[in-house]
Tab-separated table of N, CA and C in Angstrom:
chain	number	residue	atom	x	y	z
A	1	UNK	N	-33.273	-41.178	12.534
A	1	UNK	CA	-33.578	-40.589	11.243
A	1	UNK	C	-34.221	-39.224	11.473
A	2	UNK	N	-33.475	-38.231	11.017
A	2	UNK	CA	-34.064	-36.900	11.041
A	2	UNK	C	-34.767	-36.762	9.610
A	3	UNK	N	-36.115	-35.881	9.727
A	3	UNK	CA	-36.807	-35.110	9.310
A	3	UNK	C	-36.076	-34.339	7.535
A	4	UNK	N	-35.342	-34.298	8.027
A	4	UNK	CA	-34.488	-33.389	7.105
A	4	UNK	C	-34.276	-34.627	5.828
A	5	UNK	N	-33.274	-35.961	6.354
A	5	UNK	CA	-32.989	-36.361	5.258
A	5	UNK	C	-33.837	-37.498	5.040
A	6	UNK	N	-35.733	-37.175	5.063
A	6	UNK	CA	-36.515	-38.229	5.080
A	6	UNK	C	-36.933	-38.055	3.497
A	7	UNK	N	-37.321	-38.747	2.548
A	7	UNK	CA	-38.009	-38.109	1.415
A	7	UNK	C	-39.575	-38.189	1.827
A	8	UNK	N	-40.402	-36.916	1.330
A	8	UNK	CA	-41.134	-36.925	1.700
A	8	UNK	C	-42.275	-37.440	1.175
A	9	UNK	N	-42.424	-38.394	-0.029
A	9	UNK	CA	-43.301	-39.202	-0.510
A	9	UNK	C	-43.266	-40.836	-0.177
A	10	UNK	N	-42.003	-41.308	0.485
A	10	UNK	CA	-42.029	-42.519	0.475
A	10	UNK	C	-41.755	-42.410	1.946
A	11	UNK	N	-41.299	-41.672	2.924
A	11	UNK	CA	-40.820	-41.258	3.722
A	11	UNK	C	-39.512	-42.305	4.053
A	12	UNK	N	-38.918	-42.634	3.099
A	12	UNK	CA	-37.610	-43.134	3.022
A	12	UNK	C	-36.486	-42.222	3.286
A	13	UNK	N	-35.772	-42.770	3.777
A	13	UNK	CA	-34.411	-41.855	3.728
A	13	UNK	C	-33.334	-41.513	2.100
A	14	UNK	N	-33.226	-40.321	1.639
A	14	UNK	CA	-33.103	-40.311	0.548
A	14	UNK	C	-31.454	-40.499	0.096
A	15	UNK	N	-30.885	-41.585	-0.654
A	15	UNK	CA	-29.830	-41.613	-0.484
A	15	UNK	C	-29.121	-40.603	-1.680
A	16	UNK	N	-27.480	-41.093	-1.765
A	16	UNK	CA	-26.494	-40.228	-2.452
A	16	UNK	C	-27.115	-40.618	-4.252
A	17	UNK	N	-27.235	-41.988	-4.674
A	17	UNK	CA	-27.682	-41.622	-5.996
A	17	UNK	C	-28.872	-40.519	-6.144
A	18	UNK	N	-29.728	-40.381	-4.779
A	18	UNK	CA	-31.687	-39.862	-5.065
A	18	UNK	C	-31.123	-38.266	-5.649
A	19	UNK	N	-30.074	-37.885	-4.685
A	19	UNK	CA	-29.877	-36.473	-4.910
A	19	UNK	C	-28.860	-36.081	-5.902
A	20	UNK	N	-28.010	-37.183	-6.407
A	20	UNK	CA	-27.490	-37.088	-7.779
A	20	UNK	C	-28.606	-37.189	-8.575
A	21	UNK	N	-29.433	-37.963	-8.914
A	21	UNK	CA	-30.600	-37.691	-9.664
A	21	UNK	C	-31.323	-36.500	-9.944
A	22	UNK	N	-31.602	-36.129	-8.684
A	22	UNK	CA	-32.619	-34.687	-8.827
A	22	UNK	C	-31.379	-33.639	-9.299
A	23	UNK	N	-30.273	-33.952	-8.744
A	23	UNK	CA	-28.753	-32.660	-9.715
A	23	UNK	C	-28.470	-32.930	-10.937
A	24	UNK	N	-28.815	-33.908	-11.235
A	24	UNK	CA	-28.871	-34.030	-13.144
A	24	UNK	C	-30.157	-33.240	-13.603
A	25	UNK	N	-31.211	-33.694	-12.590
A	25	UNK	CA	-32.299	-33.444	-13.674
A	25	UNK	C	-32.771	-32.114	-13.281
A	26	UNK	N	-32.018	-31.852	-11.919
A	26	UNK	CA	-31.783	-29.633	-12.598
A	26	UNK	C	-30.848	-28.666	-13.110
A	27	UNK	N	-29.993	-29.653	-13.514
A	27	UNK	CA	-29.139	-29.472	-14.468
A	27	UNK	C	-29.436	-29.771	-15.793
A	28	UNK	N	-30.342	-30.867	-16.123
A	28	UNK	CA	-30.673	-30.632	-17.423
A	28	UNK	C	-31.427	-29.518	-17.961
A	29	UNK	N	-32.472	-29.460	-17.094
A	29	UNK	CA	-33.704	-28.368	-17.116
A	29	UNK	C	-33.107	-27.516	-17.135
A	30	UNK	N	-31.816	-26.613	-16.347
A	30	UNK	CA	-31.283	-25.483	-16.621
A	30	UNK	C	-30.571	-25.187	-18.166
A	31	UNK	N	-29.390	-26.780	-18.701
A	31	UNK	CA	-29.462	-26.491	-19.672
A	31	UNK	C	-30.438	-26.314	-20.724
A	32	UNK	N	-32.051	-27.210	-20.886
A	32	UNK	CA	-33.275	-26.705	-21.372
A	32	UNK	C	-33.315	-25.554	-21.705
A	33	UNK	N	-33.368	-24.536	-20.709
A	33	UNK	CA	-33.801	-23.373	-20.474
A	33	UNK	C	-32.992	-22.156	-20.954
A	34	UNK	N	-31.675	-22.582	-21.656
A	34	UNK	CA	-30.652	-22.123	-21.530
A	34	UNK	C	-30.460	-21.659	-23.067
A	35	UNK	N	-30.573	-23.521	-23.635
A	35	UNK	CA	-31.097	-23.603	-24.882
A	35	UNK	C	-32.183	-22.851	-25.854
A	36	UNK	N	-33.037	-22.799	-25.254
A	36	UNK	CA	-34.520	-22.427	-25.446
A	36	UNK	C	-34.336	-20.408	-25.596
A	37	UNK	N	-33.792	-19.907	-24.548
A	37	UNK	CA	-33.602	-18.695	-24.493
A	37	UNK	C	-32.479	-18.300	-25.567
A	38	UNK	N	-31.389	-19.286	-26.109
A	38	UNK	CA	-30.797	-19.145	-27.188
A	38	UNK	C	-31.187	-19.118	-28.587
A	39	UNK	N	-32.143	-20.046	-28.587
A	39	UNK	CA	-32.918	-20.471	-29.714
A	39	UNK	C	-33.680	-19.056	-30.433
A	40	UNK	N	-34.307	-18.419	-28.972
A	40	UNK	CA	-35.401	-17.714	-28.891
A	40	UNK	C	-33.964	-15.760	-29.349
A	41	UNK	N	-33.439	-16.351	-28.967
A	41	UNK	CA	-32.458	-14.899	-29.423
A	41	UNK	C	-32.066	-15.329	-30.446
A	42	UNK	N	-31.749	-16.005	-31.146
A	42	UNK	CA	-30.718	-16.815	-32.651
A	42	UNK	C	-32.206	-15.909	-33.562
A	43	UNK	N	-32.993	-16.505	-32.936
A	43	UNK	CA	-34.337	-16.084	-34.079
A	43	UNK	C	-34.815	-14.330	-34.248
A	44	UNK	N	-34.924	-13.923	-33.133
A	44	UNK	CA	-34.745	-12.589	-33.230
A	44	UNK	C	-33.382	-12.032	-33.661
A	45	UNK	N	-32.132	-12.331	-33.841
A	45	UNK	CA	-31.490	-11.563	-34.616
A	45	UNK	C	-31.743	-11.586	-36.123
A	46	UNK	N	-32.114	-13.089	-36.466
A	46	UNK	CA	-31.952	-13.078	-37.886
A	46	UNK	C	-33.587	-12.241	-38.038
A	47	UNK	N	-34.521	-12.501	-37.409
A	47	UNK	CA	-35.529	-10.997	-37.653
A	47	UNK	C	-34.788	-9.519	-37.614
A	48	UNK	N	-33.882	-9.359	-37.141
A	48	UNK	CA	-33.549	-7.988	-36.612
A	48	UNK	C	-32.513	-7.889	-37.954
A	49	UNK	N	-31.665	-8.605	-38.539
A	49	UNK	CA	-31.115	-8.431	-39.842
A	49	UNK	C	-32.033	-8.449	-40.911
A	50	UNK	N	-32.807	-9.392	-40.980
A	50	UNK	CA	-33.945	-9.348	-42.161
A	50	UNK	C	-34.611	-7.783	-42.438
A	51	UNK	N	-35.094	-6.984	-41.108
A	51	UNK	CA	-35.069	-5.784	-41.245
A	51	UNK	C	-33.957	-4.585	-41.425
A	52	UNK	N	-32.958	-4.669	-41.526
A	52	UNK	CA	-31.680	-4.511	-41.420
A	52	UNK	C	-31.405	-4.153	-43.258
A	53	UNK	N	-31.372	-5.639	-43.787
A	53	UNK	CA	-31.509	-5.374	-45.271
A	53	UNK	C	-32.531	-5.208	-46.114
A	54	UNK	N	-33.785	-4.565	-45.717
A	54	UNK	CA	-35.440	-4.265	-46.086
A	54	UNK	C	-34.448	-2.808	-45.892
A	55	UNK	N	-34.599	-2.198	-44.970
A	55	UNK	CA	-34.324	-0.764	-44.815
A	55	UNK	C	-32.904	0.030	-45.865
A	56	UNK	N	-32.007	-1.038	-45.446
A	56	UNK	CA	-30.583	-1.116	-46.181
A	56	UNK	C	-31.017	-0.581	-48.040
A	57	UNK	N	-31.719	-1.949	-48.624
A	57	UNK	CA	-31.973	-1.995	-50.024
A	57	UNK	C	-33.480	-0.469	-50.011
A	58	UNK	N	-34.166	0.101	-49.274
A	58	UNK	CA	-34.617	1.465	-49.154
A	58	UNK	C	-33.915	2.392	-49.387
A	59	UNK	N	-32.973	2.820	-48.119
A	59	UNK	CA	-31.877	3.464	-48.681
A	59	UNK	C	-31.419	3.537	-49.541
A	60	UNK	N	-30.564	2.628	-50.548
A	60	UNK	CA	-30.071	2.781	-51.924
A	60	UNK	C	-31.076	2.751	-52.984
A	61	UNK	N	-31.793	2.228	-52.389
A	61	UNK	CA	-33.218	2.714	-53.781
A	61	UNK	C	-33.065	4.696	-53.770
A	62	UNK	N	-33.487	5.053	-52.380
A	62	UNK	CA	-33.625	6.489	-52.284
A	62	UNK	C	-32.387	7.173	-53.003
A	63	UNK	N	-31.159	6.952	-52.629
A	63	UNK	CA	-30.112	7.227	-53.018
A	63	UNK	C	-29.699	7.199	-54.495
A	64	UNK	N	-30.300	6.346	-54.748
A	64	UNK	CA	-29.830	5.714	-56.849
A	64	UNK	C	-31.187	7.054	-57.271
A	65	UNK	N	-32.010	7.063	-56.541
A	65	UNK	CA	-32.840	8.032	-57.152
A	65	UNK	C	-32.786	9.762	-56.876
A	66	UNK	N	-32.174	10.188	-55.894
A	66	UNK	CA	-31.661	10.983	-55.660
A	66	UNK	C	-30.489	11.530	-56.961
A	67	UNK	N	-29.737	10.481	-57.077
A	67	UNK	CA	-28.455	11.422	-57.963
A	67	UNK	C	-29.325	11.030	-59.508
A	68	UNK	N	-29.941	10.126	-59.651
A	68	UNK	CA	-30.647	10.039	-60.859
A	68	UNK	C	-31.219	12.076	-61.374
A	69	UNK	N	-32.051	11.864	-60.058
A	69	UNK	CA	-32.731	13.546	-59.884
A	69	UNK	C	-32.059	14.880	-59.960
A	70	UNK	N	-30.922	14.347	-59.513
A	70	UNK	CA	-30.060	15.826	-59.439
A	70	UNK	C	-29.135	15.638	-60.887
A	71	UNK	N	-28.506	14.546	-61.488
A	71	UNK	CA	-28.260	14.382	-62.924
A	71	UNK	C	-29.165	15.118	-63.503
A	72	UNK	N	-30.522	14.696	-63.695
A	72	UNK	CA	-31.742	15.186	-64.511
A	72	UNK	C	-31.486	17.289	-63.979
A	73	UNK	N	-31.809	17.456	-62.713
A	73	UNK	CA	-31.868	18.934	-62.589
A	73	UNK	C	-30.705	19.461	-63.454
A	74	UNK	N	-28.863	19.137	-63.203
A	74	UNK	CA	-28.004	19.135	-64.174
A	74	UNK	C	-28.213	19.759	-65.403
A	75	UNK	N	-29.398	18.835	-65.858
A	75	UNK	CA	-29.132	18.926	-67.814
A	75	UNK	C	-29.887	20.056	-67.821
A	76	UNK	N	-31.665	19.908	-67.155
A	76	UNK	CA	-32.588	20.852	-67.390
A	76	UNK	C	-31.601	22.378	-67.195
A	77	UNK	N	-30.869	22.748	-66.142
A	77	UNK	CA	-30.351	23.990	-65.659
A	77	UNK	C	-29.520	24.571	-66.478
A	78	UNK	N	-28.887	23.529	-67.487
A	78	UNK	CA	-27.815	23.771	-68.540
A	78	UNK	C	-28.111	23.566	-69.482
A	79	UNK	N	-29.561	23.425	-70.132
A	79	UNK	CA	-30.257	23.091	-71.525
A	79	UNK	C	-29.864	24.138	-72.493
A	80	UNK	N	-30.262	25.433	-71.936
A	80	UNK	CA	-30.358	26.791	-73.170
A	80	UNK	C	-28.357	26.712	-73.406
A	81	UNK	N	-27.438	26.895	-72.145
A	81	UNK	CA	-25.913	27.361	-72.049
A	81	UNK	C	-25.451	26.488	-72.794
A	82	UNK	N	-25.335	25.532	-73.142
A	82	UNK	CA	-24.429	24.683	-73.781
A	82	UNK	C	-25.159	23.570	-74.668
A	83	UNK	N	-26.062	24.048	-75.634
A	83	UNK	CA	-26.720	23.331	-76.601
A	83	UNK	C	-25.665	22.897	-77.487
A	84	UNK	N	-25.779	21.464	-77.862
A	84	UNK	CA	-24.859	21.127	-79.032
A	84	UNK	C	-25.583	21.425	-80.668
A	85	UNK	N	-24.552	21.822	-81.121
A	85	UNK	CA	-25.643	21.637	-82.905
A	85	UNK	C	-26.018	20.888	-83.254
């Protein structure tokens, strides 16, 4: 018995299920981790759209008020030229 394939808490020799075991269960943990970092991006996009349409509905506020403003300059600039009776 070599050293190598002793386990080192029982000092048993570790067989073919021991190390299928420990390959599931770092394979689960990787998918865990995998998950978790998905989760953790899923959530920051929908933050990153939420700001997205905050700024979006700004813009067209600015914009609806903009041509509102320049309508209004319009009339004032043409008040005296084209008075109706």
């Amino acid at each position: 018995m070599t050293s190598e394939s002793q386990d080192t808490s029982s000092g048993q020799r570790a067989g073919l299920f021991d190390s299928l075991k420990r390959l599931a269960d770092t394979l689960l943990g990787i998918i865990s981790t995998r998950l978790e970092l998905l989760a953790t991006e899923i959530e920051e996009e929908r933050a990153w759209l939420g700001s997205m349409l905050v700024w979006t509905l700004v813009a067209l506020f600015c914009a609806a008020l903009g041509i509102l403003l320049a309508t209004l300059w319009v009339v004032v600039y043409f008040w005296d030229s084209y008075r109706l009776l």
